[in-house]
Short mmCIF file of C-alpha atoms and ligand atoms in Angstrom, two decimals:
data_model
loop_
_atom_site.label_atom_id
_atom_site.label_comp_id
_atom_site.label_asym_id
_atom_site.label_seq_id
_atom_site.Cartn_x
_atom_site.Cartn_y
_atom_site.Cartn_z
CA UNK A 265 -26.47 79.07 -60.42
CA UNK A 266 -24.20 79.57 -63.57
CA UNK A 267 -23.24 83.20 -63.95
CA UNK A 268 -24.05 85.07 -66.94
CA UNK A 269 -21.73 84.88 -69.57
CA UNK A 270 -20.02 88.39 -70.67
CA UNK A 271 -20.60 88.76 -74.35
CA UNK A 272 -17.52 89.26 -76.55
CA UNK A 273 -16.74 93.12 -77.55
CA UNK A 274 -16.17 92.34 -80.67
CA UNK A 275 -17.46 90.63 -83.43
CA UNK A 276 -16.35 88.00 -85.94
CA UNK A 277 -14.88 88.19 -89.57
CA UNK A 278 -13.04 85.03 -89.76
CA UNK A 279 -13.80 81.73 -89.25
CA UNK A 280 -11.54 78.73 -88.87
CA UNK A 281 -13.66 75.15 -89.08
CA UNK A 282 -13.58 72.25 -86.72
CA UNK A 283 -14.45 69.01 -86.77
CA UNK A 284 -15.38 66.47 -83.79
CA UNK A 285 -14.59 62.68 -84.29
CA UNK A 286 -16.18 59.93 -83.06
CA UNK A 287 -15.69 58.41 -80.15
CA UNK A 288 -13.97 55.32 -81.46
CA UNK A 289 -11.52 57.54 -83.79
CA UNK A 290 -10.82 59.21 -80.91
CA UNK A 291 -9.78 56.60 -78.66
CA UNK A 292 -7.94 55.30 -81.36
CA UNK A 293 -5.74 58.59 -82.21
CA UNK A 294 -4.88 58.85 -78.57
CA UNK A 295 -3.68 55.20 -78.31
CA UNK A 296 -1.22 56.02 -81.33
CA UNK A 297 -0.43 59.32 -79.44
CA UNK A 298 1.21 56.98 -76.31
CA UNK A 299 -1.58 58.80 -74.55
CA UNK A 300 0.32 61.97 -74.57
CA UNK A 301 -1.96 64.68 -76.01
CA UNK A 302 1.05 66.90 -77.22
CA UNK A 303 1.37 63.77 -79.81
CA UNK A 304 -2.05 64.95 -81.15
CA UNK A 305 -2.67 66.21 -84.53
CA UNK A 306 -4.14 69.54 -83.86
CA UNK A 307 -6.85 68.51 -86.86
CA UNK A 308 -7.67 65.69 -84.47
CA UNK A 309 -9.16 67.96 -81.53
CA UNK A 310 -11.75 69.71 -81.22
CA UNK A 311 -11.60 72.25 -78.68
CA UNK A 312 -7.96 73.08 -78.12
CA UNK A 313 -7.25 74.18 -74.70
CA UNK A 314 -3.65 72.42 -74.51
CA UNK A 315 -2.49 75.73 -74.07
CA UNK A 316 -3.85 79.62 -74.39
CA UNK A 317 0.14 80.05 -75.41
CA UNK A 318 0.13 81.70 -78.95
CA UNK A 319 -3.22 79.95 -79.46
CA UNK A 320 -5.03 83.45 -79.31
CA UNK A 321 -6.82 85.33 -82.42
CA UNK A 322 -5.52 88.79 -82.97
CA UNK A 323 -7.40 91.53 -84.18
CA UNK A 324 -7.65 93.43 -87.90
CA UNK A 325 -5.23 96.30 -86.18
CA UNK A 326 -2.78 93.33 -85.73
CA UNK A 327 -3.51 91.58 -89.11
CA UNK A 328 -3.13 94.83 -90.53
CA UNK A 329 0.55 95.49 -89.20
CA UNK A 330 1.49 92.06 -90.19
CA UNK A 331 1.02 94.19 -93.69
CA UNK A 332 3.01 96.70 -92.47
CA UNK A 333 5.83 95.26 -90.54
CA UNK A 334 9.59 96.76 -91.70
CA UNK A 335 11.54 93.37 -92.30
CA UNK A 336 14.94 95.18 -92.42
CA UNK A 337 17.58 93.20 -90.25
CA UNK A 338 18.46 96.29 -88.41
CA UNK A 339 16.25 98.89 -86.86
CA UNK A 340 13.35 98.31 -88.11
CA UNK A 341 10.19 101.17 -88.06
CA UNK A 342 8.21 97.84 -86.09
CA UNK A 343 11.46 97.33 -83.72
CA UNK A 344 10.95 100.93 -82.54
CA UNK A 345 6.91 100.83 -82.56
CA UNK A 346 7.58 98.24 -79.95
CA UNK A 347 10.07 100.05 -78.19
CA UNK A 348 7.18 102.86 -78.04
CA UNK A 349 4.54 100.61 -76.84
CA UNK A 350 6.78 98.56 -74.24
CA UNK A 351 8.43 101.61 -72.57
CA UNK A 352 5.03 103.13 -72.29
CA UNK A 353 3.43 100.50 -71.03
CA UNK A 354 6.33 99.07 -68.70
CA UNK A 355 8.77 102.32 -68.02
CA UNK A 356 11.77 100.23 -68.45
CA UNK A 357 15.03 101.42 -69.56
CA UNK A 358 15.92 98.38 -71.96
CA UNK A 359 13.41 96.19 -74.10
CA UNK A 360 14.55 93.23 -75.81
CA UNK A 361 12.43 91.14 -78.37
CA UNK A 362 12.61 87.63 -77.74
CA UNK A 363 11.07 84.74 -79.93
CA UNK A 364 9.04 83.41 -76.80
CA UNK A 365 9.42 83.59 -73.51
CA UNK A 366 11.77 80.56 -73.16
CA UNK A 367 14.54 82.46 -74.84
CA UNK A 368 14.19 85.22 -72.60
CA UNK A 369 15.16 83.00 -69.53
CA UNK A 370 17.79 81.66 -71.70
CA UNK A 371 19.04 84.84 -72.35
CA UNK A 372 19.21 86.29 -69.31
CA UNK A 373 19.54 82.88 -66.43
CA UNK A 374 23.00 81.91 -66.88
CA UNK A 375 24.26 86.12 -66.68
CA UNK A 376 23.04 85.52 -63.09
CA UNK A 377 22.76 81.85 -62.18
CA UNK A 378 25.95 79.45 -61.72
CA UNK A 379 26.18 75.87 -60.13
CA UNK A 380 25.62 75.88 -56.57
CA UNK A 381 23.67 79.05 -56.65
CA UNK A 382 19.39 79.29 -55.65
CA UNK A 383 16.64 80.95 -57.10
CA UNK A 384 13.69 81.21 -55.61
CA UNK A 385 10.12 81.76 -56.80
CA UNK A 386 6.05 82.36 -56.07
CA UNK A 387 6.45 78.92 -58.55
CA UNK A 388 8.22 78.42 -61.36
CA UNK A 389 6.48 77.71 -64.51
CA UNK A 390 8.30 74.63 -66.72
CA UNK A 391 10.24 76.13 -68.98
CA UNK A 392 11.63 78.68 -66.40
CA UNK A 393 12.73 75.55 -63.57
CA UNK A 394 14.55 73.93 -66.43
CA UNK A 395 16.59 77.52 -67.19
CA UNK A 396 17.70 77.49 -63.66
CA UNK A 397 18.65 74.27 -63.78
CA UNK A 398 20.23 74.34 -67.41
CA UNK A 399 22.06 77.03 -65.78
CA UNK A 400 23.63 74.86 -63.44
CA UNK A 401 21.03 76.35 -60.32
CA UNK A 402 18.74 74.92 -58.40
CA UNK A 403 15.10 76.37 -58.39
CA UNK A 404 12.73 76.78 -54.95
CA UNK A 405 9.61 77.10 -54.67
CA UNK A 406 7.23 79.43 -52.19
CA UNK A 407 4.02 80.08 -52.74
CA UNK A 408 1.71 80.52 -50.14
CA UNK A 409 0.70 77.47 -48.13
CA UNK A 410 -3.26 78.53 -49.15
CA UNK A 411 -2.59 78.13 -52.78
CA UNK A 412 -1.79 74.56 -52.13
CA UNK A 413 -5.40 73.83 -51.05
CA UNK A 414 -7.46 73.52 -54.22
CA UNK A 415 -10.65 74.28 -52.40
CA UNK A 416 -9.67 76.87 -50.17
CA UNK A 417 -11.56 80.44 -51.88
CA UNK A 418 -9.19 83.09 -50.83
CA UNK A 419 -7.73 86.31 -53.29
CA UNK A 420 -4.50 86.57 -54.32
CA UNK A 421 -3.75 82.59 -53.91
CA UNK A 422 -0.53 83.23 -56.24
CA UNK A 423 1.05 85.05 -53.40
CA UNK A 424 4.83 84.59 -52.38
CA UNK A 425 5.18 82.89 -48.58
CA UNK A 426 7.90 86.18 -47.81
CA UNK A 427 8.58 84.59 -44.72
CA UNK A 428 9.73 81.29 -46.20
CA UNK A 429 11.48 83.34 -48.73
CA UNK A 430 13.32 85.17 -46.04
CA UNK A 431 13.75 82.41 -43.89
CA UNK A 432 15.76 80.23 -47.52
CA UNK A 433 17.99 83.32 -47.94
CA UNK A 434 19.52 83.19 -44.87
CA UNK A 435 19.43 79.11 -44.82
CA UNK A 436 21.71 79.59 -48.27
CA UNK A 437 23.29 82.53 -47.49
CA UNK A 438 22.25 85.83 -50.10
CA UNK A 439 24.65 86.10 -52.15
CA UNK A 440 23.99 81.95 -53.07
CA UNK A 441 20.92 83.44 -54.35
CA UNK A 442 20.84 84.31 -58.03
CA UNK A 443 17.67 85.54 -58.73
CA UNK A 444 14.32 85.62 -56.96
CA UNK A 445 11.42 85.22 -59.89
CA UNK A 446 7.73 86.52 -59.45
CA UNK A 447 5.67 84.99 -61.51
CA UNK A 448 2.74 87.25 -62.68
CA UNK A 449 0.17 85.96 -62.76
CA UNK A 450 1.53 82.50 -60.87
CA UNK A 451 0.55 79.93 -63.55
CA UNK A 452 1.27 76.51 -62.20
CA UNK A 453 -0.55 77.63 -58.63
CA UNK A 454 -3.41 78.17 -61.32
CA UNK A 455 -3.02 81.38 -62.71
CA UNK A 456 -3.82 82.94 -59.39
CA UNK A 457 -2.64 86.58 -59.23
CA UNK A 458 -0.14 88.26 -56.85
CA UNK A 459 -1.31 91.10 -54.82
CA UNK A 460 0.55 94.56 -55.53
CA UNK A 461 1.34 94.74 -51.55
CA UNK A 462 2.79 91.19 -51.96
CA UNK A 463 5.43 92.43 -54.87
CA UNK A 464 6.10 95.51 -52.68
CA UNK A 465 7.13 93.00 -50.05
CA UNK A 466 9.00 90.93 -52.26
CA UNK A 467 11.15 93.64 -53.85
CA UNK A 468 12.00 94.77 -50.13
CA UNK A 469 13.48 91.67 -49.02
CA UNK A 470 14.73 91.20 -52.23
CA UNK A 471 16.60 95.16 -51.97
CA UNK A 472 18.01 94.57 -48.22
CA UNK A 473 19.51 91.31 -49.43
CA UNK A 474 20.74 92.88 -52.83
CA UNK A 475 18.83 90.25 -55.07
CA UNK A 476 17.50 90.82 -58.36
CA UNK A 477 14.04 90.55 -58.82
CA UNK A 478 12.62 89.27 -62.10
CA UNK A 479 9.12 89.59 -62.75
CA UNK A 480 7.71 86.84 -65.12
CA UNK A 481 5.46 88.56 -66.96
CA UNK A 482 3.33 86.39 -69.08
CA UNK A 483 0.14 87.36 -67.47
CA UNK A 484 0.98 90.82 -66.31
CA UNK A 485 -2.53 92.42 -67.63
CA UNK A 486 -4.57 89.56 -66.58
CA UNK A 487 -2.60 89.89 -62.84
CA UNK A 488 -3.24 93.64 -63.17
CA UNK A 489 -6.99 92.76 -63.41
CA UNK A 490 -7.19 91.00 -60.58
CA UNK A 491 -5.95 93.82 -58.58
CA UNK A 492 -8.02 96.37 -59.77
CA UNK A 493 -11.18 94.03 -58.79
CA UNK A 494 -9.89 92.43 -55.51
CA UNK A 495 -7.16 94.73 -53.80
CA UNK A 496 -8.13 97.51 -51.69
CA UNK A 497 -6.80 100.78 -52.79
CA UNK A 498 -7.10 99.96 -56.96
CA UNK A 499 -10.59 99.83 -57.92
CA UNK A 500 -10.38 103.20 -59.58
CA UNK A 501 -7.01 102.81 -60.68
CA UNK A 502 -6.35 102.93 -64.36
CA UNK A 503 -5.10 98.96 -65.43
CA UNK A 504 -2.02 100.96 -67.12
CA UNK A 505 -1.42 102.47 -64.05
CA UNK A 506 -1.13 99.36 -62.12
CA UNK A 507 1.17 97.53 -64.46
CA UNK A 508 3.57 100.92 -64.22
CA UNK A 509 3.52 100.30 -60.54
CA UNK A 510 3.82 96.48 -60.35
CA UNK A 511 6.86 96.95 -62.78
CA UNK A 512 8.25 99.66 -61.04
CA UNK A 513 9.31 96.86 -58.13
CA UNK A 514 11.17 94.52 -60.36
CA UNK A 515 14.69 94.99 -61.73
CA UNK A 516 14.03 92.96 -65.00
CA UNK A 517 11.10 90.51 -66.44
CA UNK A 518 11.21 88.15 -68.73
CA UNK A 519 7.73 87.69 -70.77
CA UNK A 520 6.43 85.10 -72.93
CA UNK A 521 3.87 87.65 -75.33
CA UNK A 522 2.22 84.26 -76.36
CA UNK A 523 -0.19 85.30 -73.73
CA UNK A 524 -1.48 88.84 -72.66
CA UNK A 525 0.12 89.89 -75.60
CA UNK A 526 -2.32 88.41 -77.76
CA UNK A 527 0.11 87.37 -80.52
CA UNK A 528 1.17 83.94 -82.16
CA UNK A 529 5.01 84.27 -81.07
CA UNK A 530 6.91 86.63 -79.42
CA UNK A 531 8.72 87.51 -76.10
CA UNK A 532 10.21 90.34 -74.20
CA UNK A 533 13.48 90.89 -71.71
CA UNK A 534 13.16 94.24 -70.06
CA UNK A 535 15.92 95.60 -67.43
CA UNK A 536 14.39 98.63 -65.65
CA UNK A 537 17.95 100.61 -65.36
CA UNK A 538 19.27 101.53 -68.80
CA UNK A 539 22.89 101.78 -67.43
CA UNK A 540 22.44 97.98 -66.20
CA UNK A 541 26.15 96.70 -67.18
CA UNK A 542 23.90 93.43 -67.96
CA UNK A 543 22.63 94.73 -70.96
CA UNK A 544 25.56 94.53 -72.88
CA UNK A 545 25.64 90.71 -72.03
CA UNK A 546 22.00 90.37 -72.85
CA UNK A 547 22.70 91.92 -76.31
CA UNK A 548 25.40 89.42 -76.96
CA UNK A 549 23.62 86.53 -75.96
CA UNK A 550 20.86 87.59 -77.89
CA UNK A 551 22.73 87.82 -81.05
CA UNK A 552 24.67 84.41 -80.73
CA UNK A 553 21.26 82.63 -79.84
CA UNK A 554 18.70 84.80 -81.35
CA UNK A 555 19.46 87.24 -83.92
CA UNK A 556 20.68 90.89 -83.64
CA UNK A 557 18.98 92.79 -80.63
CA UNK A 558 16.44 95.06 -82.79
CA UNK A 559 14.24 91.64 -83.80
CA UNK A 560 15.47 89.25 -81.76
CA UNK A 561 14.52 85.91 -83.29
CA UNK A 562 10.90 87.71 -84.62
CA UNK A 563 10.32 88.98 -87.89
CA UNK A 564 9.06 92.84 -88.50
CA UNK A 565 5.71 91.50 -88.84
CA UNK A 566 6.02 89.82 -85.64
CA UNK A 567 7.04 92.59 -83.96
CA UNK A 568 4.43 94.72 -85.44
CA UNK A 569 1.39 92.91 -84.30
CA UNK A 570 3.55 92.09 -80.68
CA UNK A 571 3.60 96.72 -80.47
CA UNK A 572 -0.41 96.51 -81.00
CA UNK A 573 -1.28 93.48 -79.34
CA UNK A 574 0.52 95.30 -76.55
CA UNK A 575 -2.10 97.61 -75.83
CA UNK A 576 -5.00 95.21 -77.09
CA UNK A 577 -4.04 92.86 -74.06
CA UNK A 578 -4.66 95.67 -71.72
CA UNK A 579 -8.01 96.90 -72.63
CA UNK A 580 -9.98 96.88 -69.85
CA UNK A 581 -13.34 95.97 -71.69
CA UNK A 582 -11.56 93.21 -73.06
CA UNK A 583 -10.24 91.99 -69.90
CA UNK A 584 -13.82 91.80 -68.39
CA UNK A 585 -14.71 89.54 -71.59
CA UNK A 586 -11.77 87.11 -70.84
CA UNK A 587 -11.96 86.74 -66.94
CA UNK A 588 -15.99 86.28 -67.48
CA UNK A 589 -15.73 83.61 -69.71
CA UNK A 590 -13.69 82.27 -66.52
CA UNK A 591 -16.32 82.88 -63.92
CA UNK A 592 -18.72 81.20 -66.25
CA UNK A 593 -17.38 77.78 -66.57
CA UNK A 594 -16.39 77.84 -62.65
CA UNK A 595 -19.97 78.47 -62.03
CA UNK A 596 -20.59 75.54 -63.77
CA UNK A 597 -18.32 73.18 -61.93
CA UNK A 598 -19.46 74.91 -58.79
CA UNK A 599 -23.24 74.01 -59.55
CA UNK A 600 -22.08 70.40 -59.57
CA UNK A 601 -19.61 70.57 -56.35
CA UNK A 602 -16.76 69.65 -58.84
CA UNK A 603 -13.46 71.10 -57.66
CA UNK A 604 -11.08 73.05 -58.96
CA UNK A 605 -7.93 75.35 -57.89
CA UNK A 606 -10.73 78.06 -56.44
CA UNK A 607 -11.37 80.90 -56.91
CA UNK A 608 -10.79 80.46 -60.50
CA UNK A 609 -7.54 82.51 -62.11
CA UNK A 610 -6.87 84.30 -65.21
CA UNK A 611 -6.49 82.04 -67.85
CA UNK A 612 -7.71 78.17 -67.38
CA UNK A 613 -9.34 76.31 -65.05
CA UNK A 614 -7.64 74.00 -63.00
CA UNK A 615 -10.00 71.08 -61.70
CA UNK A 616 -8.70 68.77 -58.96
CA UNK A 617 -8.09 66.14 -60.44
CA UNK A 618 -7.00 64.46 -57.44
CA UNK A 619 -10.16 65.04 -55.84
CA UNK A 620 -11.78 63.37 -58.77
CA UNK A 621 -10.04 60.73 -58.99
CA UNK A 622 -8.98 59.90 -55.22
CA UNK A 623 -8.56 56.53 -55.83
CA UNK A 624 -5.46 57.02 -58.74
CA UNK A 625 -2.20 57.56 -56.73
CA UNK A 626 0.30 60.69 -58.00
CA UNK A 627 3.04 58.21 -59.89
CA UNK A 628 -0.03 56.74 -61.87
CA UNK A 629 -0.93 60.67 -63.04
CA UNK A 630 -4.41 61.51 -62.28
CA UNK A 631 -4.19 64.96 -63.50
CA UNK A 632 -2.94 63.06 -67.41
CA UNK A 633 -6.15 60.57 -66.37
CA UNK A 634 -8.11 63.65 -66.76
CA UNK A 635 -6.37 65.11 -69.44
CA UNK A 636 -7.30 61.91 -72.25
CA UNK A 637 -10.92 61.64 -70.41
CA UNK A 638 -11.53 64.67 -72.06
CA UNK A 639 -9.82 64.13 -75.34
CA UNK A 640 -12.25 60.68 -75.07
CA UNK A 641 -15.16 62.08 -73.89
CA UNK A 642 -15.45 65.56 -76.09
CA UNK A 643 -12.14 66.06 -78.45
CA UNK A 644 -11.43 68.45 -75.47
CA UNK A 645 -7.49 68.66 -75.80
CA UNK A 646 -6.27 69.64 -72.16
CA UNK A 647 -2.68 68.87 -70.32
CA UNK A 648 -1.54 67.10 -66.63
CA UNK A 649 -0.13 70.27 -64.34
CA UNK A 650 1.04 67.54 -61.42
CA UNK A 651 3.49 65.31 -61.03
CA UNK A 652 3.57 63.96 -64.59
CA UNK A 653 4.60 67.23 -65.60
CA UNK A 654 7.15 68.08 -62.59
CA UNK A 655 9.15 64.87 -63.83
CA UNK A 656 11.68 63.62 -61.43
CA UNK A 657 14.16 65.03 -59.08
CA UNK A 658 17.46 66.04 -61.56
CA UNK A 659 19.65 64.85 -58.76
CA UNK A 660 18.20 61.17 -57.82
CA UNK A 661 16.33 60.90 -61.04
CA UNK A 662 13.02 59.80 -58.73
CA UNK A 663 9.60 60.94 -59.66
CA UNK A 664 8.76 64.04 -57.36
CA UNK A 665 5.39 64.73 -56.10
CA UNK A 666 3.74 67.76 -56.91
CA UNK A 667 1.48 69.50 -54.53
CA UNK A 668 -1.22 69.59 -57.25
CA UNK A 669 -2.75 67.27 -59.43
CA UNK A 670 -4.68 69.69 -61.64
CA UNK A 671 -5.91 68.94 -65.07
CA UNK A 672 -5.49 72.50 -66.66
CA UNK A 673 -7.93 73.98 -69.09
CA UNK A 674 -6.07 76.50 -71.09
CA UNK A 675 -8.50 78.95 -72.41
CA UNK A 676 -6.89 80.84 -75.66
CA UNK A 677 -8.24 84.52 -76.01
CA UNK A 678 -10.68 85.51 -78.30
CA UNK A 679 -11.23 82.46 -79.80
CA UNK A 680 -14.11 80.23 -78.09
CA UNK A 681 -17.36 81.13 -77.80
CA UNK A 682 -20.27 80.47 -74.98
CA UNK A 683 -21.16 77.20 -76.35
CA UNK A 684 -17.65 75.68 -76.23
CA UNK A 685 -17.55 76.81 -72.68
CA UNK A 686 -20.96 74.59 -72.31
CA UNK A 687 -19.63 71.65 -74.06
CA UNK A 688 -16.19 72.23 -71.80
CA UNK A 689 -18.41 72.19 -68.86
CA UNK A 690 -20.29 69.20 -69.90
CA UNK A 691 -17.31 67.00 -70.63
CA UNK A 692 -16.65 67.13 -66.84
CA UNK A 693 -19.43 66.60 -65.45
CA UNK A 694 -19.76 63.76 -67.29
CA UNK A 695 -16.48 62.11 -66.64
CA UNK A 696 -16.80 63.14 -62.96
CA UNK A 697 -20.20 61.26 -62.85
CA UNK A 698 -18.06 58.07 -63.95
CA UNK A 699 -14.37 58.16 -62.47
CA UNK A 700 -14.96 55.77 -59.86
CA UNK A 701 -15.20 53.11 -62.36
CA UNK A 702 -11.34 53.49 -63.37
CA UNK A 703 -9.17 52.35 -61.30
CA UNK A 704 -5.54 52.40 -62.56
CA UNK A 705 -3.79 55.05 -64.20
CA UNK A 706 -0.93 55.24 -66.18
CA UNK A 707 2.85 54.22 -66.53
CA UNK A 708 5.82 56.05 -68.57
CA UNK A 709 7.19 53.68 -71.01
CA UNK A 710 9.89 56.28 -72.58
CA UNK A 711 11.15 59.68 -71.14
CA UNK A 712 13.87 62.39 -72.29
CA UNK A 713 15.81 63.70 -69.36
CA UNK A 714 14.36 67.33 -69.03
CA UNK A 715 10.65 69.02 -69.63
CA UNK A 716 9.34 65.32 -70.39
CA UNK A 717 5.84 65.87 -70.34
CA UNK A 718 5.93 67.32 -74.20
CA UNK A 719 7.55 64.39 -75.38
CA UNK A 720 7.18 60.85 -72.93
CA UNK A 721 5.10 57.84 -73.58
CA UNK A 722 2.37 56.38 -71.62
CA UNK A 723 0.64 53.19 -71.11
CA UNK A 724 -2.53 52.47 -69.23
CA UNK A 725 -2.06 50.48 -66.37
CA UNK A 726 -4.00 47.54 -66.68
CA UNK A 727 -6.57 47.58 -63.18
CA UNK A 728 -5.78 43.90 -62.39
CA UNK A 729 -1.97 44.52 -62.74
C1 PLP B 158 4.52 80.41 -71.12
C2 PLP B 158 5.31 80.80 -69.96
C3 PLP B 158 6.70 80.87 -70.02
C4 PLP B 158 7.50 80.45 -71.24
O1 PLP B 158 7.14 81.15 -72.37
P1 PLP B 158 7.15 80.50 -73.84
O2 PLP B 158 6.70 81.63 -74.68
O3 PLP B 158 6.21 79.34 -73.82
O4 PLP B 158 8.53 80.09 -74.13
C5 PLP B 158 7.37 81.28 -68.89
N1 PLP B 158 6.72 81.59 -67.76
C6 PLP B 158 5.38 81.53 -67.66
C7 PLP B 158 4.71 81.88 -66.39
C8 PLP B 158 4.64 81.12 -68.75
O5 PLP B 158 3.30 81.03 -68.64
#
């Protein structure tokens, strides 16, 4: 039985249309895309769940600083509101704006990461593997072996394996190992949340083996809610409270604030000790790549709405809203015995696409199968998380095989209401009730070298090929 939806706290003042096209139009714009749904107009979808990355609708408090944001070049009154918010919030001694999260990795990977040197993650999300390896590194995973069963309902499937992780460092040797990374909540497991005793463990190992810890941060409130529900010890523990501690393990993060953050574009680089000699590297990089260290590639306005959005993101009410709207399309796909990476995360869901399409082997993409199914089916704008995404081993150049085959529905925050989530739900049922009629899936006919799934072109495969 579906659960019952949790109605939005808050209402609506704005409204942004949408159109659907018809079926034919549709299967027509994603031909011309080369089947890639990144080659989309955005006018051309429907629902947009490509991504919940900067996709989110602020609030009147946020469109109201945009107003107010200081646009001097250096230290501006919105540079230090954000200081405010982000050392109350996180209790670090350095915050640096970023334009996105990306350019916090670049920022910071290479002051730590050097050819022939490891780091090792929970899983790295795209854009942070191909920092490592821009760096010159090479990036490990090690997530726990549950999260790698789809079906397998356990809590906190985002875990790290710290036996694994302990186990690589001495295979490499510690001080081969630049940086261990926990990702927060782990996104490409699903958005499945680490447990706080599971970041305690990490940040011992990572101490006895003097490692810095990096906590990637995009979902930090989402990850904090997760542990107030599910982790003994936290359910009357204020969500602020748990962030402090969670943070307190890490040495640095790197955020992307295109998620909990609840803002259009934005990042942050913190470094917990303010006499970290790293800072003064971070601050030069920053300037040569993104602008001078009080905005950081943002504008005031940017950084206004990031300081508010800041404690918007961590609003407990609200975070009840978000992971409901969660629950309730899971509930769907559970009603049906579709699967998905279960129990459901923070911020999509992840069905199996594998499972759905058992027939479609990994280097013919079922997850991307999935993916323009729903464009076809609904306008329903979705991406591959598998092995189209992963790409292909940087050393051989041959197509890896991800553990997962998930097609990943994104959900953007405050923007969708109940009867998108019924249309979502819809769209897969449908398409599940059919997939055994397609056989083949589909072939790459042009790739760039790195983070390919933005940019390749596909083909079909024709089924008597
Ligand atoms: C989105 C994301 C990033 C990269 O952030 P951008 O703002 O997209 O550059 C890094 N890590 C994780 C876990 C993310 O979800």
């Amino acid at each position: 039985m579906a659960v019952k939806y949790v109605a939005e706290p808050f209402r609506i003042k704005m409204v942004e249309p949408i159109k659907m096209l018809t079926r034919e139009e549709r299967i027509q714009k994603i031909k011309e895309a080369d089947y890639n749904l990144f080659n989309l107009k955005g006018s051309d979808v429907y629902i947009d769940l490509l991504t919940d990355s900067g996709t989110n609708a602020m609030s009147h408090h946020q469109w109201a600083g945009v107003m107010t944001g200081d646009e001097s070049y250096a230290g501006g009154s919105s540079y230090y509101k954000l200081l405010d918010a982000a050392t109350d919030i996180f209790n670090y001694g350095y915050i640096q704006p970023v334009h996105q999260g990306r350019a916090a990795e670049k920022v910071l990977f290479p002051l730590l990461l050097t050819k022939g040197k490891f780091a090792i993650s929970n899983m790295f999300f795209d854009t942070t593997r191909a920092h490592v390896i821009l760096a010159g590194a090479r990036p490990i995973d090690c997530v726990v072996k549950e999260a790698k069963d789809p079906s397998y309902r356990c809590k906190f499937k985002g875990n790290m394996d710290i036996e694994k992780m302990e186990k690589i460092i001495l295979e490499k040797g510690p001080e081969n190992i630049g940086l261990i990374v926990m990702t927060i909540t782990n996104n490409s497991a699903g958005g499945q949340p680490v447990s706080m005793k599971n970041m305690r463990e990490t940040a011992d190992i990572c101490k006895k083996y003097n490692i810095t810890l990096d906590i990637d941060a995009a979902r930090y409130a989402e990850n904090a809610y997760f542990i107030k529900r599910d982790e003994e010890g936290y359910q009357n523990t204020p969500i602020k409270e748990i962030i402090k501690e969670m943070f307190s393990y890490g040495d640095m993060f790197t955020m992307s604030a295109k998620k909990d953050t609840i803002v259009n574009m934005g990042g942050l680089l913190g470094v917990k000790d303010k006499n970290d000699p790293i800072i003064l590297n971070i601050k030069a990089n920053c300037i040569s790549m993104e602008g001078f260290f009080t905005y950081g590639g943002l504008s005031g306005r940017d950084l206004e709405s990031l300081a508010i959005g800041l404690y918007e993101g961590i609003d407990e009410n609200y975070l009840k809203y978000r992971s409901g709207q969660m629950e309730y399309l899971a509930s769907k796909l559970d009603d049906e015995k579709i699967a998905y990476q279960a129990p459901i995360g923070g911020h999509g869901l992840f069905v199996d696409a594998k499972n759905m399409f058992s027939q479609i082997p990994y280097n013919e993409y079922p997850g991307q199968v999935l993916a323009v199914e729903l464009y076809i089916e609904a306008g329903i704008r979705t991406c591959d998380i598998g092995s189209y995404m992963l790409g292909n081993d940087p050393d051989t150049n041959e197509q890896l095989e991800a553990d997962f085959e998930f097609t990943r529905l994104a959900i953007p925050r405050r923007v969708y209401t109940q009867s998108h989530f019924d249309i979502m739900a819809e769209a897969i049922v449908a398409i599940s009730e059919r997939a055994h009629e397609i056989k083949r899936g589909y072939k790459i006919t042009w790739e760039p070298p790195i983070l390919r799934h933005f940019q390749a072109s596909l083909a079909p495969i024709e089924s008597n090929s």
